[in-house]
Amino acid sequence: VTALLSLAWVFLPLSLVAFGGGNTVLPDIQRQTVLVHHWTTAQQFTEMFALAQAAPGPNLMIVPLIGWHVAGLGGLVVTSLAKFGPSSVLAAAGVVVWERYKDRPWRRRVQAGVVPVTAGLVAASAVTITVATLAGPMTLWLSVPVVMVVALLATGTRVHPLLLLGGGALVGLLGYVL
Amino acid sequence: MDETGSAPSPALHRGPGIGPLFLGFLTLGITGFGGVLPLARRMLVQRRQWLTADEFTELLGLCQFLPGGNIINMSVAVGMRFRGWRGALACVCGLILVPTAVVVGLGVLYSRFATNPYLAHAFAGLAAAAAGLLTSLALRTLAPLRRSPVALVIVLVTVVAIAVARLPLVPVMIGLAVLSIWLRPLDRPERAAASPSSPAARP
């Protein structure tokens, strides 16, 4: 029960501040999961994140995965509710009041002001996950090029993300076998 | 089916019922690998025509403004619009049902085979690729800000506070958001990435 409470305590507040989507809260999820609660190691966290990225559907499916990892089915339910509940209630309320404030200048200023913070948080996610990756079992001679090549391909071309993830896994495997 | 609907505010014109909403978002959850939003647009606007292109863009703007994943918020907004809170619940559950099952299945496989060195290295490669995808997302998010110095300073401070100093997110985010909104007039308003063509930014 303590584990369930800590899971809820970690993910409930994050649900409400995840402006700009789930990836903005990823560094804090990592900090709390790895540094504060020691539910996983940094490497495990990165691999779970990668698994969650390989699954279909919304971003940040790592959250229910952490819940499952920590406390089984109960953890899964608690983290799912904590992650999707509060922001969804807020979204529902938002739809109702949206019409009223749509064209107010302060709304545009707030929206534009939040953008750099969102971008910074996504960049922080990339830094956190990349650093954890480079500390993993793969040699740097392989992991650094994989990160860079995938980043370039995903930015400059329309290659399917799943293909890039599969390619990364293949490189990791071949690097060990050969 | 019951027609109580508890209509929030928008008109319940030609609205889909709870069942179709659930099924629509269930399909979206199954098919949406690596970025559901383009697929959501195709389903909502083109295939099922629940929303016009303008309505979709407007709802997306709202979803981006609210906390939480855009696609989750979009499902809530669509459900809410047509069938009130029950519709919202149906849409969210439909959306996350299959992905949750898949991710747990992958997690079980992972915890069973993580000690196998072959798989450990395959997972490490997968993780490196995921880091690359995230880096790409960060680059694309940063691109529209590259000519606004104030925004870039905010970005830099955010990265250092979160990724280097590992400070807790909530206070950092609130502090920097307030700072960023306050400093906004220093950057030219037309650089404001999220709100195109708004001449009204003069509070």
Short mmCIF file of N, CA, C and O in Angstrom, two decimals, chain B residues 2 16 39 60 116 184 195:
data_model
loop_
_atom_site.label_atom_id
_atom_site.label_comp_id
_atom_site.label_asym_id
_atom_site.label_seq_id
_atom_site.Cartn_x
_atom_site.Cartn_y
_atom_site.Cartn_z
N ASP B 2 -29.23 5.57 -24.29
CA ASP B 2 -29.88 6.69 -23.61
C ASP B 2 -29.48 8.00 -24.27
O ASP B 2 -28.40 8.15 -24.80
N PRO B 16 -21.43 11.48 -32.87
CA PRO B 16 -21.33 10.03 -32.74
C PRO B 16 -21.70 9.61 -31.32
O PRO B 16 -21.55 10.38 -30.38
N LEU B 39 -2.39 10.67 -37.15
CA LEU B 39 -3.42 9.66 -37.36
C LEU B 39 -4.76 10.13 -36.80
O LEU B 39 -5.81 9.88 -37.38
N LEU B 60 -7.04 21.30 -31.01
CA LEU B 60 -5.62 20.98 -30.78
C LEU B 60 -4.94 22.12 -30.04
O LEU B 60 -4.14 21.89 -29.14
N ASN B 116 19.59 -12.02 -19.94
CA ASN B 116 20.19 -12.62 -21.12
C ASN B 116 21.06 -11.57 -21.84
O ASN B 116 20.56 -10.52 -22.22
N ARG B 184 8.28 38.00 -22.18
CA ARG B 184 7.80 37.77 -23.55
C ARG B 184 7.87 39.02 -24.45
O ARG B 184 8.32 38.93 -25.59
N SER B 195 1.42 30.63 -31.51
CA SER B 195 0.25 31.36 -31.97
C SER B 195 0.58 32.14 -33.24
O SER B 195 1.11 33.23 -33.17
#
